Amino acid sequence: LDCLDHAVYPFSELVRELKVDRDQAISPIFQTYYAYQNYITSTVTDLQRPGPEGALHTKFLKEVHQEGDKDLGLEVYEEPERFILNIKYNPDLFEAATIQRLLEHFIRLAAAVVQQPYGTIAAYDFFSAAQKAAMLRDWNDTARPFPEAQLLFQLFEEQAAKTPDCTAVVFKDQALSYAELDRRSSKLAAYLQQQGVGPETFVGLYLERSLEIVVGAVGILKAGGVYVPLDPALPEERLGYMIDDAKVAFLLTTASLASRAQPFKSRVPNLGLIYLDKDWPAIDRCSAPSRPPELQPQNLAYVIYTSGSTGRPKGVMISHLTTTRHCYSIRDYFRMAPGERVCLQSPISFDASIEQIFAPLSIGATVAIRDLEVLSPKPFSTMLADLKINIIQLPPAFILALFREWQLNPRLIPADLKLLISCGDVLAVETVRLWQAMLKDRVTLLNVYGPTEVTAKATFHHVDPNMDTASLARIPIGRPLANKKIYILDRYSHPTLVGVPGELHIGGTGPGRGYHGRPALTAEKFVPDPFSDEPGSRLYRSGDLAYYRDDGTIEFLGRIDHQVKVRGHRIELGEIEAVLAAHPAVRSAAVITVDMREDKRLVAYLVAKEGHTLDQGDLKACLGRQLPDFMVPSAFVSLDQMPLTPTGKINRRALPQPEGSVGEGAIAPRDAVELELTRIWEEVLEVKNPDIRQDFFALGGHSLLAIRLMVLIEERMGRELPLATLFQAPTIEQLAAILRREDAGSEPTLVPLQALGTKPALFLVPGAGGTVLYLNELADHLGPDQPVYAFQATGLDGRSEPYTSVPALAEHYIQAMRLMQPEGPYLLGGHSFGGRVAFEMARGLERMGQKVQQLILLDCMAPRPEAESDDWDDTSLLIAFAGALGMDIGRNIDMLAGLVADQDLDQQLERLLHALKQQNLVLPDMRMTRFKGLFQVFNTNNQIQYIPDGPINARITLFKAADFEPRVIEQEDVRQMIDDPIISAKLDAMNRRWAHFAERTARDREDAHLGWDRYTTAAVTTYDVPGDHMTLVREPHAQALAQAMQACLACSAGGQMGADAVR
């Protein structure tokens, strides 16, 4: 009330005195106001008092008022017999219907306060009877009839009897008819029953992608068991916990996974291993299974594990009845038809795989299992077309990538695709716009939502082909599926008003039984349904924030708790925090997500125990042993103490922005060398006061910034360092130590891209450019426990001469490698030209009596038996060199080839460097000496002729780029950049040369093994990976390549390869 003493203080003076920042878009200080105007009563009374001229007649003119300058304001005028409410609002922010509803709620609140003056706001009912009926009854009118007594596998059995000869499931070139799938799954069910499997018996499904996934799932259910999907890509410790927690009785697997399955028996001694390939003769002798009389629809069908906030994953239990009802709904909403092809896109450990298997099998459609090796948009599109896919579910980020690719190449749009379902994350408005522009008349787009706890889906939204997306912020998640109900409730479990956010609760037939072995958590998340008369009905508290729109559709806003979605994966931040907190050096830990353009990254904040230091490599290795790769934070920040709220909880909003990797605290520069380096670090990375032990790359550094860093060191400190030095010494402290030495300018041969880890080291040879920087992203994705070293070519400094033969290079690299690892077995690899050098290294090592465990080739063509001659001239080499630079800095600069004319090579190089600088494709600090060194190495390597003297005994694993596009230099593109009369003739000649080269390369690439089967006495295994020759090792494809390599390296350690991955 004291404020009323200053009621007449001018607002403009207040703004001036407070010196607030002004923004033309918003009103200063506040944007919402409430004004109570009580001057009218006293004024009217004065005017109506009789005077010399008699009493005046007064009338309130509501049309005359001052325009509002705030976003929203409510003015209340007091009259003797009534109140007048005048609401002012910004029409750019609010719709008229929203304001009308707001006024109605205010009036209803005022009436309630008068009737119950001592109540609380939470206790007052803002709803009209019509609004409450719409929200609780009309918008949840989803009841649909379905059979009550069916078991999940019976949906398939009934369909198999109707269409026995139709195709039930396909994978690559393999297929099973409905009759054959029925026969094989029945044999397996009978065998499992002989082993003791029955209702509520948990059976693990530990399989790579294959037909056996479907055979195993149906067979377990026919036996009466509960299937527990286990993804072989997950860490062994995490899988072991799931098997132990679920008390899995049997594990269905194959002989190719035997070495990885055996360790699980140490955690569950009575665990039975059943091999669907090795044991199939015994399985095939079994007769038909019998249905256990005690098996009822209420029995469990499956248990799927999701991330858990306590540090351990939690198993979600779903019954036959719940899943059967869901499959009926899904096939109706997806409009599945007999004979259509539905893609099994999701891993078996994802809940969406359930409906992708059983909904199609219940209606006579075909389950088409996609090849997990195909990950990038272009080959993925080809796969959809080849498999004739009609229906597919995908994460929205990948849908956006597909649409962008289809926008550039409309011919890639699969002709048979009719329905695209976005699930797992937020569907971007940009994605809908692309769909409207390209596909709205031929492909239906659905946006669906649902947690694992409610059988994968709870709501669906048919995206309107004609919706106006100009001012749209979010795409709705729609309305509840059949027999499911949605309630959006506040913290008092009261329904929220339209437009008011609350926690989304899911009821009806959706909620599962709960969490296996977690009764307290089940009681917390699965609560009684206060809006249902059905005994035992429950609601699942999703933890998701949402609100109702006027038409009853729902908009999703995000999470209430600390669960997040990263690249479509559901992650409980508490699980990561619990693993970190268990580390012996960590006192406390907090993990948050930081937005990165179209994605998020995880950042961990840590406080060390007294007397301990925190090591990022050790922390990553610890997390990698227990968590999937997508749950390992990309940055670690060390704090003296955690910021806390007044209630003593960690204040996540007060956590600082991540600035780098974990160190021992802020250590300042200790001499002039470290001080100068700190200033350079601040300028290049745009950070303040970096710790001298913070990693350059963890602070956001990359290859372009690394070049600038080295240039500034040379300019200001008079020392020219090889670029690879930064990999050896990525901190100020380490780099200063090198600068203090006399031999700082020597070029290191072996560069540690990832020096930590307990696994056998992988040694990589880069392509013809000879630099190792572009392999850094691949090394990062190979994981914190996988050491990776790369060989840097001699001659990059522009002073020393490069090696001129493959055997000489191989001998030099072997010497460097054996200084670090004197004895084998060795893991060798190489990209492009580097693959041939790695092959010659393998030959040299085998001649020395050393064992080469595996040779990994990254899109490398085998040498032809006859000598190769591409007749490279200077112009050709400069064009190829420009392309190699484009790979190294993530840009395509072939168009600049037109710059080179009838000049000598030095003039051409100088002109090319100048043009690159003009177009900001290299930093302006690039020196000619270093630029010529880069070209000298590239030129030499490209002109080396190499024919091996014989084969090797080591196994070869080839990762073949899925994309191959001939390079054509467009004249119009160049004319827009460079005005040179010689360009046209040059480009015509070069295009003819490149066309001939591309034609020959395309023929060679038709060989699945690219010719390498001639050069080994062992096997050649080929994998198709996303990207082209230049991009397969870089983002966004590096992660997919790394995952495929990890599987091969794991199999190599076990002495075998996964048969299903071999082409």
mmCIF file of N, CA and C in Angstrom, residues 25 44 70 87 89 105 155 214 316 349 391 451 453 475 503 604 716 779 808 812 840 965 992 1003 1055:
data_model
loop_
_atom_site.group_PDB
_atom_site.id
_atom_site.type_symbol
_atom_site.label_atom_id
_atom_site.label_comp_id
_atom_site.label_asym_id
_atom_site.label_seq_id
_atom_site.Cartn_x
_atom_site.Cartn_y
_atom_site.Cartn_z
ATOM 1 N N ALA A 25 10.485 -3.153 -29.698
ATOM 2 C CA ALA A 25 9.483 -4.217 -29.825
ATOM 3 C C ALA A 25 8.659 -4.407 -28.561
ATOM 4 N N VAL A 44 -18.345 11.244 -10.361
ATOM 5 C CA VAL A 44 -19.766 11.279 -10.720
ATOM 6 C C VAL A 44 -20.593 11.860 -9.578
ATOM 7 N N LYS A 70 1.108 -1.765 -23.730
ATOM 8 C CA LYS A 70 1.685 -2.995 -23.184
ATOM 9 C C LYS A 70 1.124 -4.188 -23.972
ATOM 10 N N ILE A 87 -10.224 -4.709 -21.380
ATOM 11 C CA ILE A 87 -8.964 -5.421 -21.576
ATOM 12 C C ILE A 87 -8.294 -4.915 -22.856
ATOM 13 N N TYR A 89 -4.940 -5.449 -25.462
ATOM 14 C CA TYR A 89 -3.966 -6.490 -25.815
ATOM 15 C C TYR A 89 -3.345 -6.204 -27.168
ATOM 16 N N HIS A 105 -12.856 -16.296 -17.750
ATOM 17 C CA HIS A 105 -12.226 -16.939 -16.597
ATOM 18 C C HIS A 105 -12.064 -15.958 -15.431
ATOM 19 N N LEU A 155 -3.181 -62.595 -33.139
ATOM 20 C CA LEU A 155 -3.454 -61.709 -34.272
ATOM 21 C C LEU A 155 -2.730 -62.223 -35.512
ATOM 22 N N VAL A 214 12.043 -61.435 -35.891
ATOM 23 C CA VAL A 214 10.597 -61.648 -35.917
ATOM 24 C C VAL A 214 10.265 -63.072 -35.496
ATOM 25 N N VAL A 316 10.006 -51.452 -18.520
ATOM 26 C CA VAL A 316 8.583 -51.150 -18.643
ATOM 27 C C VAL A 316 7.851 -52.425 -19.044
ATOM 28 N N SER A 349 15.197 -52.714 -29.417
ATOM 29 C CA SER A 349 15.123 -52.216 -28.050
ATOM 30 C C SER A 349 14.250 -50.972 -27.944
ATOM 31 N N ILE A 391 4.870 -47.667 -45.715
ATOM 32 C CA ILE A 391 4.684 -46.994 -44.420
ATOM 33 C C ILE A 391 5.993 -47.081 -43.644
ATOM 34 N N PRO A 451 4.960 -42.176 -24.821
ATOM 35 C CA PRO A 451 6.076 -42.803 -24.116
ATOM 36 C C PRO A 451 5.985 -44.329 -24.154
ATOM 37 N N GLU A 453 5.852 -46.262 -21.720
ATOM 38 C CA GLU A 453 4.964 -46.736 -20.663
ATOM 39 C C GLU A 453 3.515 -46.888 -21.099
ATOM 40 N N ILE A 475 4.037 -27.773 -34.256
ATOM 41 C CA ILE A 475 3.077 -28.683 -34.872
ATOM 42 C C ILE A 475 2.392 -29.452 -33.751
ATOM 43 N N GLU A 503 0.824 -30.903 -16.839
ATOM 44 C CA GLU A 503 1.463 -32.191 -17.113
ATOM 45 C C GLU A 503 0.492 -33.104 -17.853
ATOM 46 N N ALA A 604 28.365 -32.122 -18.836
ATOM 47 C CA ALA A 604 28.442 -32.575 -17.438
ATOM 48 C C ALA A 604 29.207 -31.545 -16.599
ATOM 49 N N ARG A 716 53.610 -13.766 -33.784
ATOM 50 C CA ARG A 716 53.857 -13.069 -32.527
ATOM 51 C C ARG A 716 54.991 -13.660 -31.714
ATOM 52 N N ALA A 779 37.840 -40.216 -35.175
ATOM 53 C CA ALA A 779 38.494 -40.720 -33.961
ATOM 54 C C ALA A 779 37.652 -40.438 -32.729
ATOM 55 N N ALA A 808 58.366 -46.847 -49.627
ATOM 56 C CA ALA A 808 59.160 -45.969 -48.773
ATOM 57 C C ALA A 808 58.296 -45.345 -47.678
ATOM 58 N N HIS A 812 58.702 -45.997 -43.578
ATOM 59 C CA HIS A 812 58.827 -44.866 -42.654
ATOM 60 C C HIS A 812 57.756 -44.936 -41.559
ATOM 61 N N GLU A 840 50.507 -51.838 -47.889
ATOM 62 C CA GLU A 840 51.938 -52.119 -48.006
ATOM 63 C C GLU A 840 52.589 -52.254 -46.633
ATOM 64 N N GLU A 965 29.103 -39.458 -56.848
ATOM 65 C CA GLU A 965 28.613 -38.466 -57.801
ATOM 66 C C GLU A 965 29.794 -37.904 -58.588
ATOM 67 N N ARG A 992 35.815 -32.982 -69.591
ATOM 68 C CA ARG A 992 36.015 -34.210 -70.356
ATOM 69 C C ARG A 992 36.931 -35.163 -69.607
ATOM 70 N N ARG A 1003 32.731 -47.863 -63.095
ATOM 71 C CA ARG A 1003 32.847 -49.285 -63.470
ATOM 72 C C ARG A 1003 33.573 -50.066 -62.380
ATOM 73 N N GLY A 1055 37.866 -62.328 -32.508
ATOM 74 C CA GLY A 1055 38.350 -63.293 -33.488
ATOM 75 C C GLY A 1055 37.338 -63.691 -34.532
#
